[in-house]
């Protein structure tokens, strides 16, 4: 898996500046930027503002709101000078991403009020690509960023969007900038940074389709694992997530979470849902731990936190899980987390044949 970081920010900025530099002699203030209500000059300034704002969020470790500052260009700044500002603010974001520790999260409102360094890199890169497209469209310039970069962005901050055969066209469609055959036009959109559910000693960090693909293929998914991790169950769950993403049925908040230890940032296991709640409001959960992390109560702690999060949703009435009859350790975890046994199906019938079923109701 290619990590989303400073290199991608720099790649996006370099491509944008290269194409826009061919038209610095044009009337940017007097030309509308594509489908936007802004002119090309204002849109270029907006790119720089976003890049420095994201750098500020990460560098300042802002957790409650945006850091209250803006940049203003000097009077008389020309189009070429604006491109220099974009290059500079892009370099600042890239440097900030590279020097920010893995576990740091800073405020961003959509949709779960925080993002990590990869999230800010992805959002900054997306802002550059999309607004360069807007300016290029207004000025009549040809512009198309690398497909691999677009694919990376879709799999990280557009996990709810089914990927298509043309990543750039899919990204444009997902942000209301074009049409795709068989898909309704997009009139409103938000990117989706991963959900993080806090627990006492752990954070449950939502796994993106990009990370899931890497885990399913035998990689680390971008997490630093304890010895022996991840366990095979986590890789299998990541494969299910990836399949749901590819078929357009993935709902990120009902996906897979890596259980990350606060004290050292090490992932100790995986936990997640088998899908969105059913028509009765019931959602199924599964989990595993790396062998070296077992016996510390991590699974119980994580299950309590994730179950509480789920039961706080209006569409959820209960959380359930199943275990093999001989898996006493898993049954003990469920009992400690407040689940009660509701069924034993050992006669070969039903979806849970040969398994114990446990449930926790709100």
Coordinates of C-alpha atoms in Angstrom, one line a residue:
X1 CA 0.0 0.0 0.0
X2 CA 1.3 3.4 -0.9
X3 CA 0.9 5.7 2.1
X4 CA -0.8 9.0 1.6
X5 CA 1.7 11.6 2.7
X6 CA 3.9 14.5 1.7
X7 CA 5.0 12.9 -1.5
X8 CA 1.4 12.9 -2.8
X9 CA 0.9 16.6 -1.8
X10 CA 4.0 17.5 -3.7
X11 CA 3.0 15.5 -6.7
X12 CA -0.4 17.1 -6.9
X13 CA 1.1 20.7 -6.5
X14 CA 3.8 20.1 -9.1
X15 CA 1.2 18.9 -11.6
X16 CA -1.1 21.8 -10.9
X17 CA 1.6 24.5 -11.2
X18 CA 2.9 23.0 -14.4
X19 CA -0.4 23.3 -16.2
X20 CA -1.5 26.6 -14.7
X21 CA 1.9 28.2 -15.5
X22 CA 1.1 27.9 -19.2
X23 CA -1.6 30.4 -18.8
X24 CA -0.3 33.1 -16.3
X25 CA -0.7 35.7 -19.0
X26 CA -4.5 35.2 -19.1
X27 CA -7.2 37.1 -17.2
X28 CA -7.8 34.9 -14.2
X29 CA -9.9 37.4 -12.2
X30 CA -12.2 37.9 -15.2
X31 CA -12.7 34.2 -15.9
X32 CA -15.1 31.9 -14.1
X33 CA -13.5 28.7 -12.8
X34 CA -15.5 25.9 -14.4
X35 CA -18.8 25.2 -12.6
X36 CA -17.8 27.3 -9.6
X37 CA -19.2 30.7 -8.8
X38 CA -15.6 31.8 -8.2
X39 CA -13.2 33.3 -10.7
X40 CA -9.9 31.6 -11.5
X41 CA -7.8 33.9 -9.4
X42 CA -9.9 33.4 -6.3
X43 CA -9.9 29.7 -6.8
X44 CA -6.1 29.6 -7.1
X45 CA -5.9 31.6 -3.9
X46 CA -8.3 29.2 -2.3
X47 CA -5.9 26.3 -3.1
X48 CA -3.1 28.0 -1.2
X49 CA -5.5 28.8 1.7
X50 CA -6.6 25.2 2.1
X51 CA -3.0 23.9 2.0
X52 CA -1.8 26.3 4.8
X53 CA -5.0 25.7 6.8
X54 CA -4.4 22.0 6.8
X55 CA -0.8 22.4 7.8
X56 CA -1.9 24.7 10.6
X57 CA -4.4 22.2 11.9
X58 CA -1.7 19.5 12.1
X59 CA 1.1 21.6 13.3
X60 CA -1.0 23.3 16.0
X61 CA -2.6 20.1 17.1
X62 CA -6.0 21.8 16.9
X63 CA -8.7 19.5 18.4
X64 CA -11.9 21.7 18.8
X65 CA -12.0 24.0 15.8
X66 CA -10.0 25.5 12.9
X67 CA -7.0 27.5 14.0
X68 CA -8.3 31.1 13.5
X69 CA -6.0 32.5 10.8
X70 CA -6.1 33.2 7.1
X71 CA -3.5 34.2 4.5
X72 CA -3.7 37.3 2.5
X73 CA -1.7 38.1 -0.7
X74 CA 0.1 41.3 -1.1
X75 CA -1.5 44.0 -3.3
X76 CA -0.3 43.6 -6.8
X77 CA 0.4 39.9 -6.6
X78 CA 0.3 38.5 -10.1
X79 CA -0.8 35.1 -11.4
X80 CA 2.8 33.7 -11.4
X81 CA 3.2 34.9 -7.8
X82 CA 0.0 33.0 -6.8
X83 CA 1.6 29.9 -8.1
X84 CA 4.6 30.5 -6.0
X85 CA 2.4 30.8 -3.0
X86 CA 0.7 27.5 -3.9
X87 CA 4.1 25.8 -4.2
X88 CA 5.1 27.3 -0.8
X89 CA 2.0 26.3 1.1
X90 CA 2.1 22.9 -0.5
X91 CA 5.7 22.4 0.7
X92 CA 4.6 23.5 4.2
X93 CA 1.8 20.9 4.3
X94 CA 4.0 18.2 2.9
X95 CA 6.6 18.9 5.6
X96 CA 4.0 19.0 8.4
X97 CA 2.6 15.7 7.3
X98 CA 6.1 14.1 7.3
X99 CA 6.9 15.4 10.8
X100 CA 3.5 14.6 12.4
X101 CA 3.4 11.4 14.5
X102 CA 1.2 8.6 13.2
X103 CA -1.4 8.8 16.1
X104 CA -1.9 12.6 16.1
X105 CA -5.4 13.7 15.0
X106 CA -6.6 17.3 14.5
X107 CA -9.9 18.9 14.0
X108 CA -11.8 18.7 10.7
X109 CA -15.6 18.8 10.7
X110 CA -16.5 16.1 8.2
X111 CA -17.8 13.7 9.2
X112 CA -16.4 12.7 12.6
X113 CA -14.6 15.9 13.6
X114 CA -11.0 14.7 13.2
X115 CA -8.4 13.5 10.7
X116 CA -4.9 12.1 11.0
X117 CA -1.9 13.1 8.9
X118 CA -3.0 10.8 6.0
X119 CA -6.4 12.4 6.1
X120 CA -5.1 15.9 5.9
X121 CA -2.6 14.9 3.1
X122 CA -5.5 13.4 1.2
X123 CA -7.8 16.4 1.6
X124 CA -5.1 18.8 0.6
X125 CA -4.2 16.7 -2.4
X126 CA -7.9 16.5 -3.4
X127 CA -8.3 20.3 -3.1
X128 CA -5.4 20.8 -5.4
X129 CA -6.6 18.4 -8.0
X130 CA -10.2 19.5 -8.0
X131 CA -9.6 23.2 -8.1
X132 CA -6.9 22.9 -10.7
X133 CA -9.5 21.2 -12.8
X134 CA -11.9 24.1 -12.1
X135 CA -9.3 26.7 -13.2
X136 CA -8.2 24.7 -16.2
X137 CA -11.8 24.2 -17.3
X138 CA -12.4 27.9 -17.1
X139 CA -9.2 28.7 -19.0
X140 CA -9.7 26.0 -21.6
X141 CA -6.6 24.0 -20.5
X142 CA -6.2 20.2 -20.7
X143 CA -5.6 18.7 -17.2
X144 CA -5.7 15.2 -15.9
X145 CA -3.8 14.0 -12.8
X146 CA -2.3 10.5 -12.5
X147 CA -4.9 7.8 -12.2
X148 CA -3.1 6.1 -9.3
X149 CA -3.2 9.3 -7.3
X150 CA -7.0 9.6 -7.8
X151 CA -7.4 5.9 -6.9
X152 CA -5.5 6.5 -3.7
X153 CA -7.8 9.4 -2.8
X154 CA -11.0 7.6 -3.5
X155 CA -9.9 4.6 -1.4
X156 CA -9.1 6.9 1.6
X157 CA -11.5 9.7 1.9
X158 CA -14.3 8.6 -0.4
X159 CA -14.9 5.1 1.0
X160 CA -18.6 5.4 0.4
X161 CA -18.1 5.8 -3.3
X162 CA -18.0 2.7 -5.5
X163 CA -14.7 2.9 -7.5
X164 CA -15.0 2.9 -11.2
X165 CA -12.8 2.0 -14.1
X166 CA -11.6 5.6 -14.5
X167 CA -10.5 7.0 -11.1
X168 CA -10.3 10.6 -12.3
X169 CA -13.8 10.6 -13.8
X170 CA -15.1 8.9 -10.7
X171 CA -13.5 11.6 -8.4
X172 CA -15.0 14.3 -10.6
X173 CA -18.4 12.7 -10.4
X174 CA -18.2 12.2 -6.7
X175 CA -17.6 15.9 -6.2
X176 CA -20.3 17.2 -8.5
X177 CA -18.0 17.9 -11.4
X178 CA -19.2 15.4 -14.0
X179 CA -21.4 12.5 -15.0
X180 CA -20.9 8.8 -14.9
X181 CA -23.1 6.3 -16.8
X182 CA -25.6 4.6 -14.6
X183 CA -25.0 7.0 -11.6
X184 CA -27.2 9.8 -10.5
X185 CA -25.7 13.3 -10.6
X186 CA -24.0 14.4 -7.3
X187 CA -25.3 17.8 -6.0
X188 CA -23.9 17.6 -2.4
X189 CA -20.8 15.8 -1.2
X190 CA -18.4 15.4 1.7
X191 CA -15.3 13.4 2.1
X192 CA -15.2 10.9 4.9
X193 CA -12.2 10.7 7.2
X194 CA -12.1 7.5 9.3
X195 CA -14.2 7.2 12.4
X196 CA -12.2 6.8 15.7
X197 CA -14.0 5.4 18.8
X198 CA -12.1 6.1 22.0
X199 CA -11.7 3.5 24.8
X200 CA -9.7 3.6 28.0
X201 CA -6.4 2.1 26.8
X202 CA -7.2 1.9 23.1
X203 CA -8.5 3.8 20.2
X204 CA -10.7 1.9 17.7
X205 CA -9.5 3.3 14.3
X206 CA -11.7 2.8 11.3
X207 CA -10.0 1.0 8.4
X208 CA -10.2 2.6 5.0
X209 CA -10.6 0.6 1.8
X210 CA -7.0 1.4 1.0
X211 CA -5.8 0.0 4.3
X212 CA -8.2 -3.0 4.0
X213 CA -6.7 -3.8 0.6
X214 CA -3.2 -3.9 2.0
X215 CA -4.2 -6.0 5.0
X216 CA -6.1 -8.5 2.8
X217 CA -2.9 -8.8 0.7
X218 CA -0.7 -9.5 3.7
X219 CA 0.5 -6.0 4.5
X220 CA 0.2 -4.0 7.7
X221 CA -2.6 -1.6 6.5
X222 CA -0.5 1.4 7.6
X223 CA -0.6 0.3 11.3
X224 CA 2.3 -0.6 13.5
X225 CA 1.4 -4.1 14.9
X226 CA 2.4 -5.9 18.0
X227 CA 4.3 -9.2 17.4
X228 CA 2.2 -11.8 15.7
X229 CA -0.3 -9.3 14.3
X230 CA -2.5 -8.9 12.6
X231 CA -4.4 -12.2 13.2
X232 CA -5.9 -13.9 10.2
X233 CA -9.4 -12.9 11.2
X234 CA -8.5 -9.3 10.8
X235 CA -7.2 -9.9 7.3
X236 CA -10.4 -11.9 6.4
X237 CA -12.6 -9.0 7.7
X238 CA -10.5 -6.5 5.7
X239 CA -11.1 -8.6 2.6
X240 CA -14.9 -8.5 3.2
X241 CA -14.6 -4.7 3.6
X242 CA -12.7 -4.4 0.3
X243 CA -15.3 -6.5 -1.5
X244 CA -18.1 -4.3 -0.1
X245 CA -16.2 -1.2 -1.3
X246 CA -15.7 -2.6 -4.8
X247 CA -19.4 -3.4 -5.1
X248 CA -20.6 -0.1 -3.7
X249 CA -22.2 -1.4 -0.5
X250 CA -19.6 -0.3 2.0
X251 CA -20.8 1.9 4.8
X252 CA -17.6 3.2 6.5
X253 CA -19.0 3.5 10.0
X254 CA -20.1 -0.1 9.9
X255 CA -16.8 -1.5 8.8
X256 CA -13.6 -2.7 10.4
X257 CA -11.6 -1.1 13.2
X258 CA -8.0 -1.6 14.2
X259 CA -7.5 -1.7 18.0
X260 CA -4.6 0.6 18.7
X261 CA -2.9 0.9 22.1
X262 CA -2.6 4.4 23.4
X263 CA 0.6 3.9 25.2
X264 CA 2.7 3.0 22.2
X265 CA 0.5 3.3 19.1
X266 CA 0.7 -0.4 18.4
X267 CA -2.3 -2.2 16.9
X268 CA -3.2 -5.3 18.9
X269 CA -6.2 -6.6 17.0
X270 CA -9.2 -6.0 14.9
X271 CA -12.9 -5.5 15.6
X272 CA -15.8 -4.6 13.4
X273 CA -19.3 -5.1 12.0
X274 CA -20.4 -7.7 9.5
X275 CA -22.4 -5.0 7.8
X276 CA -24.9 -2.2 8.5
X277 CA -27.9 -2.9 10.9
X278 CA -30.6 -5.1 9.5
X279 CA -34.3 -4.1 9.2
X280 CA -34.8 -5.0 12.8
X281 CA -32.0 -2.8 14.0
X282 CA -29.6 -5.7 14.8
X283 CA -25.9 -5.4 13.9
X284 CA -23.4 -8.2 14.2
X285 CA -19.9 -7.7 15.5
X286 CA -16.7 -9.9 15.4
X287 CA -13.2 -9.5 16.7
X288 CA -9.8 -11.0 17.2
X289 CA -6.5 -10.2 18.9
X290 CA -2.9 -10.9 18.0
X291 CA -1.8 -13.8 20.2
X292 CA 0.9 -11.6 22.0
X293 CA -1.8 -9.2 23.1
X294 CA -4.3 -11.6 24.6
X295 CA -5.0 -11.9 28.3
X296 CA -5.0 -8.1 28.9
X297 CA -8.7 -7.3 28.6
X298 CA -8.3 -5.4 25.3
X299 CA -11.1 -7.3 23.5
X300 CA -13.5 -6.7 26.4
X301 CA -12.6 -3.0 26.5
X302 CA -13.0 -2.5 22.8
X303 CA -16.2 -4.5 22.6
X304 CA -17.8 -2.3 25.3
X305 CA -16.7 0.8 23.5
X306 CA -17.9 -0.2 20.0
X307 CA -21.2 -1.7 21.3
X308 CA -21.9 1.6 23.2
X309 CA -21.2 3.6 20.0
X310 CA -23.5 1.3 18.0
X311 CA -26.4 1.4 20.5
X312 CA -26.2 5.2 20.6
X313 CA -27.3 5.2 16.9
X314 CA -31.0 5.5 16.3
X315 CA -31.1 2.7 13.8
X316 CA -29.6 0.1 16.2
X317 CA -31.7 -1.9 18.7
X318 CA -29.1 -4.6 19.5
X319 CA -25.6 -5.9 18.9
X320 CA -25.0 -9.6 18.6
X321 CA -22.1 -12.0 18.1
X322 CA -21.7 -15.7 17.6
X323 CA -18.9 -18.0 18.8
X324 CA -17.9 -21.6 18.4
X325 CA -19.1 -23.7 21.4
X326 CA -15.5 -24.6 22.3
X327 CA -14.3 -20.9 22.2
X328 CA -14.5 -20.2 25.9
X329 CA -12.2 -17.2 25.8
X330 CA -14.5 -15.4 23.3
X331 CA -17.6 -16.3 25.4
X332 CA -15.9 -14.8 28.4
X333 CA -15.2 -11.6 26.5
X334 CA -18.9 -11.3 25.5
X335 CA -20.1 -12.0 29.1
X336 CA -17.7 -9.4 30.5
X337 CA -19.0 -6.9 28.0
X338 CA -22.6 -7.4 29.1
X339 CA -23.8 -9.7 26.3
X340 CA -26.2 -12.5 27.2
X341 CA -26.6 -15.9 25.4
X342 CA -29.8 -15.9 23.4
X343 CA -29.5 -19.1 21.4
X344 CA -27.7 -22.3 20.8
X345 CA -28.0 -23.8 17.4
X346 CA -26.2 -27.2 17.2
X347 CA -28.6 -29.2 15.1
X348 CA -27.4 -28.2 11.7
X349 CA -30.1 -25.6 11.0
X350 CA -30.0 -21.9 10.5
X351 CA -27.3 -19.4 9.7
X352 CA -25.7 -19.8 13.1
X353 CA -25.6 -23.6 13.1
X354 CA -23.3 -25.1 15.6
X355 CA -22.6 -21.7 17.2
X356 CA -23.6 -19.9 20.4
X357 CA -25.3 -16.5 19.8
X358 CA -25.0 -13.6 22.2
X359 CA -26.8 -10.3 22.3
X360 CA -26.6 -6.9 23.9
X361 CA -29.6 -4.6 23.8
X362 CA -29.7 -0.9 24.4

